[in-house]
C-alpha cells in the first residue's frame, strides 16, 4: 500500500496518519455516546450481551488466556473420615474480552465499569477436587476495564477431596491439592495463567485467614502439568496447600494425662509388695485410664490407626502388665509364706550369688532388706516360725522372719523351713526388682520409639 504513490511524500504521510487514526478508531468497539455522568445506556452493550453464549475472540485459533488467583480466607474443617478439606476461597479470574473496549478520554473519563456477571461470557473454571456441585454462585458482578479486561471475583466454600494421612496425629501436616481446570475448553481455546506469584498468594492468605483454629497454613506451592483426557489436552494449575495441625489441645488433653497415669503406675512399684495396697492401687489406675480413654475417644480421628492410638494401647498394656506382675509377686509371696515348695539347688545358689552384694535396687522393699542386714537383736522374735507361717503374714512379720543365722538353738526342721521361707521371700523380691526393671526398660524403649516416630 505504501508503494502505490511514490511521487508525493506528503500525501503518503497523510495517508499513513489517517490509516493509523482509522485503525485506532476501529479498535474501540463501544460508542461512548451512551456514557454520561448518570450512567450507561444499556443499548450500547447490547451487542456484547447478545454474544455472551460464545467465547469472545476475534480469531478462533487464539486461545483465551485466563489468569487465576485465589486467597484462602478460612480453613473450616478437615474431615479425616471422609477425607475432605472444607475451605473458603476468594477466587479471582481475569481474562480479555476483545469485543469490549472504549476510549476513556472520550467517555467522560470512565475507565472501569461493573457489569452483572450473568450478562457476560464466563470461563468455566472449576476445581477438580471439589465435591460441591453448585460451584459457581450467581448474582455477582464483574469489572470491565476500558481495554476489555474482565475481572471476576467470587467467594466460594470449597469442599475438596484431600488425601489425609493421620498417622502422625496430632503432629500431622496435610498437603491438599486444589486443581483449577477448565471443564470444557482444551488448550486450543483456553490457557490458564497467573498474574500473581504463588508466594504472594501465600502471604495474603496468611494475613487474611480468619480461622485461628486447629489448622495453620504453612505454604502454597503450584505446578502446571497439562491434563490429558483421551486425545484432548486441558490446561490446569495445581495448588498444593500445606496445612499443619496445632497440637496443643491434644497434648494437654491426651498426651499429658496419659503420661501422668503411666508415671504413677511406674512409681506404684515402690509400694511394698507385701502390703495389700499395690494391687488395688493399680486396678484403680487401670480403671481411671479406661474412663479417660472413653472420654477422649471423640477427640481422636475416627478412621485409621494413628500413632497416638498405638501409644494409648501401649500405655494400657504397660498398666495391665504391671498389674499382672503385682498379682504374680503377691502369689509368690503368699506361696513362700504359707507352704514354700522346695527350692531347686541351682536357684538357691543363683539367688545367694545375686543377693550377696546386698545392693539391690530401691524396689526391694526396704523393710525386708533392712531386716536382712540387721544384727541378730531381732532374732528373738523368731521363736515361733510355725505359728507365723500358719497365718497370713503382714509385711513387717515377713521382714522380721528373715534372718541370716537361724540355726542356733532351734530344731533343725523348723530352722530349715524358716530358711526356705526366707529364701522364697528373697526370691520374690528379686523377681519384683527384675520385672520392674524390665518394665522400665520396655517403657523407655516404647516411649522413645513413639517420640522418634513423631518427630520425623
Ligand atoms: C455514536 O453514536 C451516535 C448516536 O448514538 C452517533 O451520532 C455517532 O456518530 C456514533 N459515533 C461513532 C464513532 O460511531
Ligand atoms: C488467526 O490466528 C492464526 C494464528 O495466530 C493465524 O494464522 C490466522 O491467519 C488468523 N486468522 C485470521 C482470520 O486472522
Ligand atoms: C495474565 O498475567 C500475565 C502476567 O503473568 C500478564 O502478562 C497478562 O496480561 C495477564 N492476562 C490477563 C488476561 O490478565
Ligand atoms: C505436596 O505434594 C506435592 C506433590 O504431591 C509436592 O510437590 C509438594 O512439595 C508437597 N508440599 C509440601 C509442603 O509437602
PDB file of C-alpha atoms and ligand atoms in Angstrom, residues 25 28 30-34 41 44 106, ligand 1:
ATOM      1  CA  UNK A  25     -10.814   4.214  15.903  1.00  0.00           C
ATOM      2  CA  UNK A  28     -12.947   0.838  20.178  1.00  0.00           C
ATOM      3  CA  UNK A  30     -18.138   0.666  22.289  1.00  0.00           C
ATOM      4  CA  UNK A  31     -19.572   4.022  21.202  1.00  0.00           C
ATOM      5  CA  UNK A  32     -19.209   6.389  24.121  1.00  0.00           C
ATOM      6  CA  UNK A  33     -22.194   8.499  23.290  1.00  0.00           C
ATOM      7  CA  UNK A  34     -24.231   6.471  25.744  1.00  0.00           C
ATOM      8  CA  UNK A  41     -27.066   3.423  28.255  1.00  0.00           C
ATOM      9  CA  UNK A  44     -24.502   0.260  23.680  1.00  0.00           C
ATOM     10  CA  UNK A 106     -13.971  10.383  25.057  1.00  0.00           C
TER      11      UNK A 106
HETATM   12  C1  LIG B   1     -22.027   7.108  18.291  1.00  0.00           C
HETATM   13  O1  LIG B   1     -23.444   7.118  18.272  1.00  0.00           O
HETATM   14  C2  LIG B   1     -24.046   8.377  17.936  1.00  0.00           C
HETATM   15  C3  LIG B   1     -25.524   8.223  18.023  1.00  0.00           C
HETATM   16  O2  LIG B   1     -25.927   7.492  19.099  1.00  0.00           O
HETATM   17  C4  LIG B   1     -23.577   8.765  16.543  1.00  0.00           C
HETATM   18  O3  LIG B   1     -24.081  10.056  16.257  1.00  0.00           O
HETATM   19  C5  LIG B   1     -22.075   8.814  16.459  1.00  0.00           C
HETATM   20  O4  LIG B   1     -21.646   9.062  15.161  1.00  0.00           O
HETATM   21  C6  LIG B   1     -21.508   7.462  16.918  1.00  0.00           C
HETATM   22  N1  LIG B   1     -20.040   7.560  16.904  1.00  0.00           N
HETATM   23  C7  LIG B   1     -19.259   6.653  16.360  1.00  0.00           C
HETATM   24  C8  LIG B   1     -17.777   6.887  16.469  1.00  0.00           C
HETATM   25  O5  LIG B   1     -19.722   5.707  15.809  1.00  0.00           O
END
